Short mmCIF file of C-alpha atoms in Angstrom, two decimals:
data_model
loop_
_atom_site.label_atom_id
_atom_site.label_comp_id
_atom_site.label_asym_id
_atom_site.label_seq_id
_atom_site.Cartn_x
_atom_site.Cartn_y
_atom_site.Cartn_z
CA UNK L 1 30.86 -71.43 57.86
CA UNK L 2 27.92 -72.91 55.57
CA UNK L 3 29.56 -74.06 52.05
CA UNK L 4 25.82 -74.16 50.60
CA UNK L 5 24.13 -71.60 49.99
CA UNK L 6 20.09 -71.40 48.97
CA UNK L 7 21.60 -71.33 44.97
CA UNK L 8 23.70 -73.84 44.95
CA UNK L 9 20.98 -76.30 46.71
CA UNK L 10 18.01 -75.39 44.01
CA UNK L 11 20.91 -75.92 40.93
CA UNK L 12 21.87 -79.37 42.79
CA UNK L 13 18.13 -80.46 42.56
CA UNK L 14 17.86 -79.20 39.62
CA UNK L 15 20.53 -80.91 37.84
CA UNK L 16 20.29 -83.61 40.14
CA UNK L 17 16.78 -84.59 38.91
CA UNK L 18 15.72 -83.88 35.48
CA UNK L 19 13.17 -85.18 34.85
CA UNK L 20 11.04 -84.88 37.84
CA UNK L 21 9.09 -82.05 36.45
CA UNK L 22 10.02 -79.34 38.85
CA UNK L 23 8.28 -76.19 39.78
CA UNK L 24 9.08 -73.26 41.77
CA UNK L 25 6.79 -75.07 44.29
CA UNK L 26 8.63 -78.20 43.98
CA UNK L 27 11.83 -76.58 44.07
CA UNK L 28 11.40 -74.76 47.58
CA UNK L 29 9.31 -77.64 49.06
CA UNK L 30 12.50 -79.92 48.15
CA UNK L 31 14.87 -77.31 49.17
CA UNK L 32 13.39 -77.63 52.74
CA UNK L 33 13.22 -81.09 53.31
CA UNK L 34 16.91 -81.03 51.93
CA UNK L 35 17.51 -78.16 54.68
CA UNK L 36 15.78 -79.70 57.20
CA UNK L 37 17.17 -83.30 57.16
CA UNK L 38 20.80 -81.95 56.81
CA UNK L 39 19.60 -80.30 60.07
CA UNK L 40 18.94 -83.88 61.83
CA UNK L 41 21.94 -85.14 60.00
CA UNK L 42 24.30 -83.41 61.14
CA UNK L 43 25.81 -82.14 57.67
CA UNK L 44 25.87 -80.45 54.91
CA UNK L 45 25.87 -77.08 56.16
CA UNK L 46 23.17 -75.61 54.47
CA UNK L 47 22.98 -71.37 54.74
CA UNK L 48 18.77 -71.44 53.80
CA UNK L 49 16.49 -69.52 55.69
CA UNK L 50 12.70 -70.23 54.97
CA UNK L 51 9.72 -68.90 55.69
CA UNK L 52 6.11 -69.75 56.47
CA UNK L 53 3.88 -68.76 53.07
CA UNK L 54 0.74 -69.70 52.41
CA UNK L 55 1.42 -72.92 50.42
CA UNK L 56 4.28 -73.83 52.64
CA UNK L 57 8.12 -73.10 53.33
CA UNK L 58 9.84 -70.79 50.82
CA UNK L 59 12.90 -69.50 50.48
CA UNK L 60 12.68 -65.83 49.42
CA UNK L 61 16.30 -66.01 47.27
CA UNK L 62 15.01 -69.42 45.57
CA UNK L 63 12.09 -67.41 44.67
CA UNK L 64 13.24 -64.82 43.46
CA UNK L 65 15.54 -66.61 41.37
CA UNK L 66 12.61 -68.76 39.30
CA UNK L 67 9.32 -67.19 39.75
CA UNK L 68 8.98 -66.41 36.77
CA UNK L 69 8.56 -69.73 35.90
CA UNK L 70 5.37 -69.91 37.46
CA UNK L 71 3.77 -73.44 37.55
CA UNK L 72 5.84 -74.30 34.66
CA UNK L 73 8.61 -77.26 34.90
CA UNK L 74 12.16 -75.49 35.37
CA UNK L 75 15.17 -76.49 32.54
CA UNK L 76 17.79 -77.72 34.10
CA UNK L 77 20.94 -75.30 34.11
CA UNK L 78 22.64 -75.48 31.09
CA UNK L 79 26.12 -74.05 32.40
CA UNK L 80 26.91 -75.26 36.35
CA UNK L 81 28.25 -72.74 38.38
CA UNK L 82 31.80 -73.53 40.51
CA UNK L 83 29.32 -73.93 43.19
CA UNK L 84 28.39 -77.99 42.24
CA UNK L 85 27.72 -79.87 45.31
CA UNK L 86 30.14 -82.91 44.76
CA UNK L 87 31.07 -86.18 47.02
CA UNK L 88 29.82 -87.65 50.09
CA UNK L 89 27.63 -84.44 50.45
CA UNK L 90 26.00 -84.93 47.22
CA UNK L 91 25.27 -88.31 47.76
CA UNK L 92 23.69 -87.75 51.17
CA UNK L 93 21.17 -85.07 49.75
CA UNK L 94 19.85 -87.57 46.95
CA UNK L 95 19.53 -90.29 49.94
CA UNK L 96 17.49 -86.82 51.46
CA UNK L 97 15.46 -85.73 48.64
CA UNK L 98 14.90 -89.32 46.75
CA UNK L 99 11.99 -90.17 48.52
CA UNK L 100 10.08 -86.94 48.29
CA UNK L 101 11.02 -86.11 44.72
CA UNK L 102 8.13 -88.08 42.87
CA UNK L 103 5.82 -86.35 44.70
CA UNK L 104 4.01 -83.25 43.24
CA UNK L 105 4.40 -79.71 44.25
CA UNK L 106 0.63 -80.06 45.69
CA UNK L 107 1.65 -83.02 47.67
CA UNK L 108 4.50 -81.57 48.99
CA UNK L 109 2.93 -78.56 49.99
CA UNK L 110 -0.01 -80.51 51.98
CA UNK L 111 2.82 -82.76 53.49
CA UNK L 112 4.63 -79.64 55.25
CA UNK L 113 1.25 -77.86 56.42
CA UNK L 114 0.59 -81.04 58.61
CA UNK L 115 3.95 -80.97 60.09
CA UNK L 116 4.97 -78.43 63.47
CA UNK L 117 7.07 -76.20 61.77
CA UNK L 118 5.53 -74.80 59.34
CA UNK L 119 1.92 -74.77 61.22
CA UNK L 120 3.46 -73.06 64.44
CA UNK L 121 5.28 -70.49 62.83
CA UNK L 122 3.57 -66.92 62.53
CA UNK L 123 2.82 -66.23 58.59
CA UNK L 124 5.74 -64.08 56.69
CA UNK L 125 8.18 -65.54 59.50
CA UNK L 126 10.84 -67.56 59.53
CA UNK L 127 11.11 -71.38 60.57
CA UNK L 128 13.82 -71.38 63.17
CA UNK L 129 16.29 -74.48 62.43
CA UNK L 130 15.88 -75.39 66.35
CA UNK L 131 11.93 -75.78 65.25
CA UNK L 132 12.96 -77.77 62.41
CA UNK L 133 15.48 -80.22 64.35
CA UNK L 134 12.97 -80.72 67.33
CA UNK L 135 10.53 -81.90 65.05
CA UNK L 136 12.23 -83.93 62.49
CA UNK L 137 14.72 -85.81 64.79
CA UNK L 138 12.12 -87.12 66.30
CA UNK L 139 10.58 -89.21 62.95
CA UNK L 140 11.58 -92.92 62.16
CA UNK L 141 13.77 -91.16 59.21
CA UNK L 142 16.20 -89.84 61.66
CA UNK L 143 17.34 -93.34 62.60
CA UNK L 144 19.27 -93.63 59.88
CA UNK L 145 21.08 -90.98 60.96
CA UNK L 146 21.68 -92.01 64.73
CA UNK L 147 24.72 -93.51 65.70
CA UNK L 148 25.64 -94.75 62.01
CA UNK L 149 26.79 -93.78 58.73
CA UNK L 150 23.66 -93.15 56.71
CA UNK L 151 23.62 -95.95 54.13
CA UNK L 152 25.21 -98.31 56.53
CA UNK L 153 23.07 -100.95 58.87
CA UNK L 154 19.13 -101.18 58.98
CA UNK L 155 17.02 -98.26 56.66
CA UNK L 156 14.29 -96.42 57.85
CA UNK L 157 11.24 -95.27 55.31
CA UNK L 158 10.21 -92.06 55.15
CA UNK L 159 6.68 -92.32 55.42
CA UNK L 160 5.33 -89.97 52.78
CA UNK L 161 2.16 -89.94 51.67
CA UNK L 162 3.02 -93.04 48.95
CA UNK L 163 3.99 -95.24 52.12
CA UNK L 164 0.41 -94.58 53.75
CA UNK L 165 -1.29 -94.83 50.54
CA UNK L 166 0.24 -98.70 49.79
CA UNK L 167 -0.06 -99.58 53.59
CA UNK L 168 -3.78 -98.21 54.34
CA UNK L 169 -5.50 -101.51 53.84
CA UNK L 170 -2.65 -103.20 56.09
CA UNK L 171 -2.81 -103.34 59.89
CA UNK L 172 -0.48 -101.34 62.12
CA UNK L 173 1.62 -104.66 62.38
CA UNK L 174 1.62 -105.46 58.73
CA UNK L 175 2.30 -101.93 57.86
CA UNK L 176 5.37 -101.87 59.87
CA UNK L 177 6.97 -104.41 58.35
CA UNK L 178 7.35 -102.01 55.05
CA UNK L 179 8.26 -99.39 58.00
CA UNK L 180 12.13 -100.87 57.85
CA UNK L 181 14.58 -102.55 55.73
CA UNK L 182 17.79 -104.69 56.91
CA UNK L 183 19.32 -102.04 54.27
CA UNK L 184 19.49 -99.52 52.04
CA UNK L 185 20.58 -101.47 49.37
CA UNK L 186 18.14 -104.29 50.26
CA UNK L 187 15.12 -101.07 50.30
CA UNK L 188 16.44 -99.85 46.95
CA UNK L 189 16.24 -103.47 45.20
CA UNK L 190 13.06 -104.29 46.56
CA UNK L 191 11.95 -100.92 45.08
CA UNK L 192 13.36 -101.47 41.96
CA UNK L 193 11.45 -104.94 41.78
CA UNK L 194 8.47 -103.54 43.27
CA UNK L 195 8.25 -100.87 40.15
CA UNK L 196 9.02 -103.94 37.78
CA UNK L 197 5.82 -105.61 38.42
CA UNK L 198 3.55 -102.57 38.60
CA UNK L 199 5.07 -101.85 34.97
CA UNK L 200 4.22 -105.42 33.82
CA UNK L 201 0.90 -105.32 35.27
CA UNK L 202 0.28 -102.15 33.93
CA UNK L 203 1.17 -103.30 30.42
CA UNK L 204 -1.55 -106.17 30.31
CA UNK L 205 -3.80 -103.50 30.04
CA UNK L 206 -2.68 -100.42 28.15
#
């Protein structure tokens, strides 16, 4: 039996990231990628149906739930319900969702209407979890999820559209060598560096 349910994912991201200027867009379009690489991973159990809607996969109880926010940025919770997503479970879903969650909603959107799920499902229908594993296994992501703990051994990027933007001047060779790191702690303090010096350069001028 799923332990997460559609709420308790959209309060995780919520309070998991707040300052990330989420929208009902965001929300769902980070609610499925959380969905769908718990899918490849193997855990958590996530109980999340979506569907196929016009700006991509939504989840008619997260909707339902903050429409009425519209294209406004959603508060996060002020009072957690007992449903908190807590431990190795947490952790795994920011490893998930920490690559997509700078994005905007519009990126996000365009990101899952070039990917098989979403484009071969019928509109108003839902995106069968087989679809979604069959698709998403099959990226570079997944590795990191094949026959090892998740932050253990050699990281694979998620190639989002940030990772083709700073590798489009680079040949397929070069580009690949930003496709892997020897880990995730090794990605994550490259990053860290990496957003050091854009800050510094960025401060020469403004």
């Amino acid at each position: 039996m799923c332990q997460i349910n559609a709420a308790a994912l959209a309060e995780f991201i919520l309070i998991s990231y707040p300052d990330k200027n989420i929208t009902p867009m965001k929300l769902q379009k980070l609610a499925y990628y959380a969905k769908a690489w718990a899918l490849v991973a193997g855990r958590p159990c996530i109980d999340a149906a979506f569907e196929r809607w016009e700006y991509g996969p939504v989840n008619r109880s997260i909707y339902l739930s903050y429409r009425d926010f519209s294209k406004q940025s959603i508060p996060t919770p002020a009072t957690p319900s007992e449903q908190q997503i807590q431990g190795e479970d947490a952790e795994l879903l920011k490893f998930i969702l920490d690559p997509y969650v700078n994005q905007s909603a519009v990126a996000l959107s365009a990101m899952t209407h070039k990917e098989t799920p979403w484009a071969d499902t019928p509109p108003d229908q839902v995106i069968p979890d087989q679809v979604i594993y069959a698709y998403y296994s099959k990226l570079s992501f997944a590795k990191n999820f094949q026959g090892k703990k998740w932050n253990e051994g050699e990281y694979f990027v998620l190639k989002t559209n940030s990772w083709y933007s700073f590798t489009m001047d680079m040949t397929e060779e070069e580009a690949e060598n930003y496709a892997s790191y020897p880990s995730y702690a090794d990605y994550l303090e490259r990053r860290k560096k990496a957003d050091e010096n854009a800050r510094r350069f960025l401060q020469k001028f403004f």
